CSV table of C-alpha atoms in Angstrom, one decimal:
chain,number,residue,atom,x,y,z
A,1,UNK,CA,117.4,77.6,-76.2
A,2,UNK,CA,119.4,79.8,-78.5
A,3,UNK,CA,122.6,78.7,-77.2
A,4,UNK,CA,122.0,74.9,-78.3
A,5,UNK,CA,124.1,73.7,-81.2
A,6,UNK,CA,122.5,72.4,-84.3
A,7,UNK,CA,124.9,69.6,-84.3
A,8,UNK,CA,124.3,68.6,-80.6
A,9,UNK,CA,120.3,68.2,-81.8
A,10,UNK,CA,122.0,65.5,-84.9
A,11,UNK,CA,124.1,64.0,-82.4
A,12,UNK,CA,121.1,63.0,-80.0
A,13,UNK,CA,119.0,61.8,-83.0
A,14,UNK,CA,122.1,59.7,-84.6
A,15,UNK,CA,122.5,58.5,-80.7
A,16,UNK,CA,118.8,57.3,-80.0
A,17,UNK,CA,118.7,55.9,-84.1
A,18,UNK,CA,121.9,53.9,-83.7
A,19,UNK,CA,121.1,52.8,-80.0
A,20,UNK,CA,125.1,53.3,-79.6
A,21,UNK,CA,127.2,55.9,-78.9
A,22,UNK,CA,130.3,54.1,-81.0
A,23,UNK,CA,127.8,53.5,-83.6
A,24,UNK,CA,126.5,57.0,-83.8
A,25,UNK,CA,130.5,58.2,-83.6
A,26,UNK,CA,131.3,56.5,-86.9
A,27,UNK,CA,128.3,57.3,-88.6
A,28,UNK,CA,129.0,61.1,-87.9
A,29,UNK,CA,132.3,60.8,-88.4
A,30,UNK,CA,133.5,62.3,-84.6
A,31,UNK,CA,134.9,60.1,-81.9
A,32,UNK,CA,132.5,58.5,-79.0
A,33,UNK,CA,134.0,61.3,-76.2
A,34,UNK,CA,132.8,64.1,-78.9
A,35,UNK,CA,129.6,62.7,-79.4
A,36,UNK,CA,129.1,62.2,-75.2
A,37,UNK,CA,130.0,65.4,-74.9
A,38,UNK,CA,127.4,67.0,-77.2
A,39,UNK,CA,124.3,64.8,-75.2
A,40,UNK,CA,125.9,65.8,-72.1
A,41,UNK,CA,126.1,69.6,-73.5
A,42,UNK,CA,122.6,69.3,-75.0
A,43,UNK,CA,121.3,68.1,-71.7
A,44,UNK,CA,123.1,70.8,-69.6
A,45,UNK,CA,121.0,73.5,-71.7
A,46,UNK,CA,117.8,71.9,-71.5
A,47,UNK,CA,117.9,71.0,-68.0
A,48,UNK,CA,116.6,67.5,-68.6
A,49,UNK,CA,117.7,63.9,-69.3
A,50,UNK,CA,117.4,62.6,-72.8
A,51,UNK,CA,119.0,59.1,-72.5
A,52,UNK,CA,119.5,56.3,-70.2
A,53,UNK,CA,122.5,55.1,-70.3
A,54,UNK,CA,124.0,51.7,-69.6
A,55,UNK,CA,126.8,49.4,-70.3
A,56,UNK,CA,125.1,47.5,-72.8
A,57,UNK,CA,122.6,49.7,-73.9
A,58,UNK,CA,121.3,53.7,-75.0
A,59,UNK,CA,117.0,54.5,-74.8
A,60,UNK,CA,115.3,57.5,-75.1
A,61,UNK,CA,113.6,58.9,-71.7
A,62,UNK,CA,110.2,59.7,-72.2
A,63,UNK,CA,110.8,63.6,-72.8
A,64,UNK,CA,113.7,62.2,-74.8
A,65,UNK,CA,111.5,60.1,-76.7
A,66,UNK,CA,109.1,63.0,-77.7
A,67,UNK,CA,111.7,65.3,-78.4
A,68,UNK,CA,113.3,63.1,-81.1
A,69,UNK,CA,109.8,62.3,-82.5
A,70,UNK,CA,109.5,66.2,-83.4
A,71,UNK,CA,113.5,66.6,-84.1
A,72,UNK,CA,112.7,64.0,-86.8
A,73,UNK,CA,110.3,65.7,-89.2
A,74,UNK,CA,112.4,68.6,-88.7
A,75,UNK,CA,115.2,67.5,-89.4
A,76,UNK,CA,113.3,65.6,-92.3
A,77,UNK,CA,112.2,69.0,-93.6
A,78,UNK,CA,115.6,69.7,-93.5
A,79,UNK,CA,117.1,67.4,-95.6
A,80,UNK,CA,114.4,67.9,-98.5
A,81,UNK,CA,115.0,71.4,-98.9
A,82,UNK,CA,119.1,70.7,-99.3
A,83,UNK,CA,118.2,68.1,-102.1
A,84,UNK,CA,116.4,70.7,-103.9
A,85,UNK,CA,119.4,72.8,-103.2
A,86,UNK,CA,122.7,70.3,-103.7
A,87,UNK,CA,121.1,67.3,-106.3
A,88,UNK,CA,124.2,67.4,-108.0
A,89,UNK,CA,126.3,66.7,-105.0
A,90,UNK,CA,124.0,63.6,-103.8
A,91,UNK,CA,126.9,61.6,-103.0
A,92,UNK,CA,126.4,63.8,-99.7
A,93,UNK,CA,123.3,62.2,-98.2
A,94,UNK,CA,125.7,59.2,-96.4
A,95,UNK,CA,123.9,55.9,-95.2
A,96,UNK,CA,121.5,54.1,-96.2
A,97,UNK,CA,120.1,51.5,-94.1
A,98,UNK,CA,117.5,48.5,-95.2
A,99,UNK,CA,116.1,45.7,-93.6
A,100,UNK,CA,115.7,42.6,-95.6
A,101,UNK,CA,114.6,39.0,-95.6
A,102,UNK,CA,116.9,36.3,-97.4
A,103,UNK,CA,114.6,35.4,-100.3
A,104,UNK,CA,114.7,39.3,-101.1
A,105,UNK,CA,118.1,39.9,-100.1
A,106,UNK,CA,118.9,36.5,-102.4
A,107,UNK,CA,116.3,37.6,-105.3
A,108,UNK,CA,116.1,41.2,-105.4
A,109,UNK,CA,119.6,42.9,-103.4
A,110,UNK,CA,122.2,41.1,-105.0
A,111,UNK,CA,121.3,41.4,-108.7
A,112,UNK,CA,121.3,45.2,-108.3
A,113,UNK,CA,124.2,45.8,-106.0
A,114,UNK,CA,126.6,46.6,-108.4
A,115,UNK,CA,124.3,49.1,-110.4
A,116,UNK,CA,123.2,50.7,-107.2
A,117,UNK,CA,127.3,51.0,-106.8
A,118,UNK,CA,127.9,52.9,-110.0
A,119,UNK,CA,125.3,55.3,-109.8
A,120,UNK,CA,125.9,56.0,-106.1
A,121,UNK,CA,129.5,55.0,-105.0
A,122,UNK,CA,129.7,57.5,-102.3
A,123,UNK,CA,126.5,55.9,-100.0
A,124,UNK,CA,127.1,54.1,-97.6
A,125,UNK,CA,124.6,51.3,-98.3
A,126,UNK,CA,124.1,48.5,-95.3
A,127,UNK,CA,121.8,45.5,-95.6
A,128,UNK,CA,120.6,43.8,-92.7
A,129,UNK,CA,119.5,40.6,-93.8
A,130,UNK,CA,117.1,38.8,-91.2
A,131,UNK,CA,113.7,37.2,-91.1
A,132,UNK,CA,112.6,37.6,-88.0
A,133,UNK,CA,109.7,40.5,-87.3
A,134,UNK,CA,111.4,44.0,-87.2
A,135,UNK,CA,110.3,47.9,-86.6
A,136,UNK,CA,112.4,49.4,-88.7
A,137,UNK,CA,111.6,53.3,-87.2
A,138,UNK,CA,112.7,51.7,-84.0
A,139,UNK,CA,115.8,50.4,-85.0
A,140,UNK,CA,117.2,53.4,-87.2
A,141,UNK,CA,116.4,51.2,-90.6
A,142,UNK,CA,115.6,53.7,-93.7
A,143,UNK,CA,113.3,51.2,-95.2
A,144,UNK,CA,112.3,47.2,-95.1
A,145,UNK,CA,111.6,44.9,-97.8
A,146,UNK,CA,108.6,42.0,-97.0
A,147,UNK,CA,105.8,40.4,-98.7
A,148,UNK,CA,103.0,42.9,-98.9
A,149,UNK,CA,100.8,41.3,-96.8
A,150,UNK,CA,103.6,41.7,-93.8
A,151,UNK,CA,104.3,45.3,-94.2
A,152,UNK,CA,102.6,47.3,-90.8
A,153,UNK,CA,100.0,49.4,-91.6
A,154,UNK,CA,101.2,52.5,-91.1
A,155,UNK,CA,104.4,52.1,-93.5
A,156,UNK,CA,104.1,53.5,-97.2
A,157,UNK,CA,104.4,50.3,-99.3
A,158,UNK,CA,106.2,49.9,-102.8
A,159,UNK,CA,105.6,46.9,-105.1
A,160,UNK,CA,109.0,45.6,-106.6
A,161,UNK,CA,107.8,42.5,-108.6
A,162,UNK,CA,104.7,40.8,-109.5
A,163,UNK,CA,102.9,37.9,-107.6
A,164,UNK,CA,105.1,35.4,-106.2
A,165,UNK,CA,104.6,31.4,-107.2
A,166,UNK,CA,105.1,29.0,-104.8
A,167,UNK,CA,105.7,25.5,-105.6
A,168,UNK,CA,106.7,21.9,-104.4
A,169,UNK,CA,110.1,20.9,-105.5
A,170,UNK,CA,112.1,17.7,-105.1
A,171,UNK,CA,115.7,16.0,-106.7
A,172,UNK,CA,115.0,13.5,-109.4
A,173,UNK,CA,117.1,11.3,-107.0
A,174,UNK,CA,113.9,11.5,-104.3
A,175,UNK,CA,111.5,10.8,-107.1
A,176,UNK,CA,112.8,8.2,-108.5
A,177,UNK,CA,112.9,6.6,-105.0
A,178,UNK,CA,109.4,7.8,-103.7
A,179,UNK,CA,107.2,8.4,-106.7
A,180,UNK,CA,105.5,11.9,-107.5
A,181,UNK,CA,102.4,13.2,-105.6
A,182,UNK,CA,99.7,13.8,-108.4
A,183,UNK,CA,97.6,16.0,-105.2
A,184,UNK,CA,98.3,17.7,-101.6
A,185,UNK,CA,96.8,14.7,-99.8
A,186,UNK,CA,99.2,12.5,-101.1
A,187,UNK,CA,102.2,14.4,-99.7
A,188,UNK,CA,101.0,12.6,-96.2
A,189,UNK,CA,103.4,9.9,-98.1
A,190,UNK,CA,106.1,11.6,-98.3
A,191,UNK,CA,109.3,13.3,-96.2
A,192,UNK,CA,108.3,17.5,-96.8
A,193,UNK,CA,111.1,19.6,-95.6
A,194,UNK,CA,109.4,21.9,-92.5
A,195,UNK,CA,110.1,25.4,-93.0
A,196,UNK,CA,110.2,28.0,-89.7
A,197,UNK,CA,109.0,31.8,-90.1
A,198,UNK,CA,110.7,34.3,-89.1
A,199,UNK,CA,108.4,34.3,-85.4
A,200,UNK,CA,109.4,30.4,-85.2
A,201,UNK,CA,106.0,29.4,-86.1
A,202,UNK,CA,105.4,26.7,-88.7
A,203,UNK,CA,104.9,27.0,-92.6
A,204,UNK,CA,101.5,25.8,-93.9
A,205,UNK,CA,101.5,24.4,-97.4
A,206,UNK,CA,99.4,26.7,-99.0
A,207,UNK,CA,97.7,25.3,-102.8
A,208,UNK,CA,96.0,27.2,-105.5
A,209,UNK,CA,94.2,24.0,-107.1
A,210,UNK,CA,91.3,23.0,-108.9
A,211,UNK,CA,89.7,21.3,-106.1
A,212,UNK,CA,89.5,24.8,-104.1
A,213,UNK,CA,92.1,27.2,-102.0
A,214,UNK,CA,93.6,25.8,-99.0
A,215,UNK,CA,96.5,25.4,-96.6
A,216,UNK,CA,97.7,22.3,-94.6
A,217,UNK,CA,100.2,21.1,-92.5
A,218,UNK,CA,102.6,18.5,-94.1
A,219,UNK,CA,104.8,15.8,-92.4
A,220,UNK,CA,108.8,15.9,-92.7
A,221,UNK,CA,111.4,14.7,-90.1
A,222,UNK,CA,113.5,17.7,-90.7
A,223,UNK,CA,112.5,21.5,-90.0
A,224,UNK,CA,114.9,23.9,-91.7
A,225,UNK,CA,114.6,28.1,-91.3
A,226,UNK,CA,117.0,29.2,-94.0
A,227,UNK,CA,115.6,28.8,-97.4
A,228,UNK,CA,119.0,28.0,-98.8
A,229,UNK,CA,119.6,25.3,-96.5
A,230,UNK,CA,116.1,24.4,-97.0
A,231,UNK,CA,116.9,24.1,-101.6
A,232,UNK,CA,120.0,22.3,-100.9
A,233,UNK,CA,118.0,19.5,-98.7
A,234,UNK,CA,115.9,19.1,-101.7
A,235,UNK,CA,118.8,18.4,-103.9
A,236,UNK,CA,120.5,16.0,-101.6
A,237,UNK,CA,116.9,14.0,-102.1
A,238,UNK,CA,116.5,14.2,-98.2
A,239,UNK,CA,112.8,16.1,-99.3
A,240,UNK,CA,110.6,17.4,-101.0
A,241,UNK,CA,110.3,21.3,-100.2
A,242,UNK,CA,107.9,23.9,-100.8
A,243,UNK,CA,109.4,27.6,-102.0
A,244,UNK,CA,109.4,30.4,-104.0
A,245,UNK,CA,109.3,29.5,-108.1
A,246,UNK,CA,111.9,32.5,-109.1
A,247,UNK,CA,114.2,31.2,-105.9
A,248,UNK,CA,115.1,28.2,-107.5
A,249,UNK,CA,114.5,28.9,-111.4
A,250,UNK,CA,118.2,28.0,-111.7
A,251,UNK,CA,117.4,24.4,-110.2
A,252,UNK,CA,114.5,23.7,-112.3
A,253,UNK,CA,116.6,24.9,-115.4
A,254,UNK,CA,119.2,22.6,-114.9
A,255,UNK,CA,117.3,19.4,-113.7
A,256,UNK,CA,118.6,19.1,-110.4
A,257,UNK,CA,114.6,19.7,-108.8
A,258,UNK,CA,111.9,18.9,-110.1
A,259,UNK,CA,108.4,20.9,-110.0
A,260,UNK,CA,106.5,17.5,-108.7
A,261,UNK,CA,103.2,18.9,-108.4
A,262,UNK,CA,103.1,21.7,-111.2
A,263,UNK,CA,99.0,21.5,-111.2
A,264,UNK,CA,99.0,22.9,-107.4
A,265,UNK,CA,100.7,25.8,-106.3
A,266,UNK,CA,99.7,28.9,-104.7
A,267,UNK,CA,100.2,33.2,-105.9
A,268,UNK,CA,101.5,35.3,-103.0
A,269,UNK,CA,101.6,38.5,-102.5
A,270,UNK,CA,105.0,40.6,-104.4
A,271,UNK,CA,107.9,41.7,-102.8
A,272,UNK,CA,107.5,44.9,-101.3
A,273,UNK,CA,109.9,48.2,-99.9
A,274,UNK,CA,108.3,50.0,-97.5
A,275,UNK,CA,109.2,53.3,-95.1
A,276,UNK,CA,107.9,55.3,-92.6
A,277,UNK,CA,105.4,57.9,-93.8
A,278,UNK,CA,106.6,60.3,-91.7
A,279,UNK,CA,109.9,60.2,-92.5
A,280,UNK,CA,111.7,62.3,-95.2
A,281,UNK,CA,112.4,59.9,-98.1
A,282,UNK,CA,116.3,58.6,-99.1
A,283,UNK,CA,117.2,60.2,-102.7
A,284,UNK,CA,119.3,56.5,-103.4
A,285,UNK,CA,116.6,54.5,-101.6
A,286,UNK,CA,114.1,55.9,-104.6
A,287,UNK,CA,117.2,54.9,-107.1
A,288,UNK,CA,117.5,51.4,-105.5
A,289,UNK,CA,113.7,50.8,-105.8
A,290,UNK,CA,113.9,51.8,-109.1
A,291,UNK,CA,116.8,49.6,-110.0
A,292,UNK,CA,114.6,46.4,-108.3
A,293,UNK,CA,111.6,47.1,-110.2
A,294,UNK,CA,113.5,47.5,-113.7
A,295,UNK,CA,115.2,44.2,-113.4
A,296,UNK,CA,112.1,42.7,-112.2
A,297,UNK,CA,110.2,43.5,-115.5
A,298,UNK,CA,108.0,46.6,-113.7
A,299,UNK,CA,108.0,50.3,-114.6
A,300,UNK,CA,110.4,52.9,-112.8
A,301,UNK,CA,108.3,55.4,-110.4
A,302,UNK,CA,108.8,58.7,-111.0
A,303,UNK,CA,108.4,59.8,-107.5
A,304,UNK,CA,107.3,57.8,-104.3
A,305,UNK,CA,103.9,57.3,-103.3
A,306,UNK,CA,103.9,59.1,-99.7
A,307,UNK,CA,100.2,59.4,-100.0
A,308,UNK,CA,98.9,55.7,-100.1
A,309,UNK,CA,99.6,53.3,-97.0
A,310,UNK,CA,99.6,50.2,-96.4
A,311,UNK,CA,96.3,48.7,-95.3
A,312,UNK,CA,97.7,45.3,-94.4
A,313,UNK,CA,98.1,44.1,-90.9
A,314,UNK,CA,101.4,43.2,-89.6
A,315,UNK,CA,101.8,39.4,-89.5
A,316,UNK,CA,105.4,38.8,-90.6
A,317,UNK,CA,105.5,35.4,-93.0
């Protein structure tokens, strides 16, 4: 065991994080024959596989698997101690890897790229934007960004910006044509714009009224999953569509929708970052929360919260 190589051990975590050998290559800047040779060399000593290998894919054997679970936290352990040691050199820490949804990557990513690139211009910063359920441990992601109520419940959650509002939007175009609906039954008379989840489920309508708290299912010949496509269909006066109040502020500002129902709408839970609690927290990914919660009107954190989890169930919106 003495003879193993430190930087064989990075290479087999980078390998099974990555899920590719090429990917794992350019991410520890060595070519893909370098890196093969340090899992086959790591192997060799240990006596044992560690990955199965295929054309199309890398996994973790089952001792492979347990081994990089414990390689983790040390290797975690690892990294905090040089922090303390080289925080003026923290252009050093490399990637940085999120997970977003397109309402946050719209909202919340874009408005503080440019900051985030000033203060840290030598991270490597990629966004993965998608709305479909995702474990970010298993696929190498630093950290996600969901509602609250959709972050697992074993992930450290960080609040980024207050509740959301959701409301019921059309063009003056469509109401001019179609009247406005005063309440939620009368939207039974109108053409809603379907939205799809990220599981390909369908979007309830979901009301905050005087009448009471409820959800329904609305009628609409057209089913969109993108939220942009979804605020353009509304414009074009195909609609009406039900979405996020900050998503289309713009919209409302300049009179090309119209908040038709501004007595019924519904609070959702804020936008939330969340991370593994067993894994050694990003210096930049605290800077980037930071940055979020600033420009969304809420105080900077001094430090993360590793002690208080999430106590949601996973149930991705």
């Amino acid at each position: 065991m003495e003879r193993i190589d430190f930087a064989d051990l990075q290479a087999f975590v980078t390998v099974l994080r990555c899920r590719s050998f090429k990917l794992a290559a350019i991410e520890l800047g060595l070519s893909s024959s370098a890196v093969s040779h340090a899992i086959r060399r790591l192997e060799t000593r240990l006596g044992a596989r560690l990955l199965n290998r295929t054309s199309r894919s890398v996994s973790a054997t089952a001792l492979g698997q347990e081994i990089a679970e414990k390689l983790s936290c040390g290797f975690d352990t690892i990294s905090s101690a040089l922090d303390t040691v080289n925080a003026p050199g923290r252009g050093r820490f490399g990637v940085l890897r999120i997970n977003v949804f397109a309402d946050a990557a719209a909202q919340l990513i874009s408005p503080s790229l440019k900051e985030f690139a000033t203060r840290w211009p030598d991270v490597r910063l990629t966004v993965v934007v998608e709305d479909r359920p995702v474990d970010i441990t298993a696929e190498g992601f630093d950290a996600g960004m969901r509602y609250g109520h959709l972050v697992p419940e074993d992930m450290v959650a960080v609040a980024l910006t207050g509740s959301q509002r959701w409301i019921v939007v059309g063009s003056p175009d469509y109401v001019n044509r179609y009247g406005t609906p005063n309440r939620p039954t009368e939207l039974s008379a109108h053409n809603c714009i379907q939205l799809l989840l990220g599981n390909n489920a369908s979007f309830r309508w979901e009301f905050d009224a005087p009448e009471g708290n409820f959800s329904m299912r609305v009628p609409g010949s057209i089913t969109l999953k993108d939220t942009a496509t979804t605020i353009a269909a509304a414009k074009a006066g195909i609609g009406l569509a039900y979405v996020l109040e900050s998503r289309v502020q713009a919209e409302l500002t300049e009179g090309t929708l119209i908040n038709v129902m501004p007595t019924h709408s519904a609070y959702g839970d804020p936008f939330h970052m969340y991370y593994s609690s067993r894994r050694y927290v990003h210096p930049a990914l605290r800077e980037l929360i930071n940055i979020i919660r600033t420009n969304n009107g809420l105080q900077p954190l001094p430090d993360l919260p590793h002690e208080k989890q999430n106590s949601q169930q996973s149930n991705f919106r």
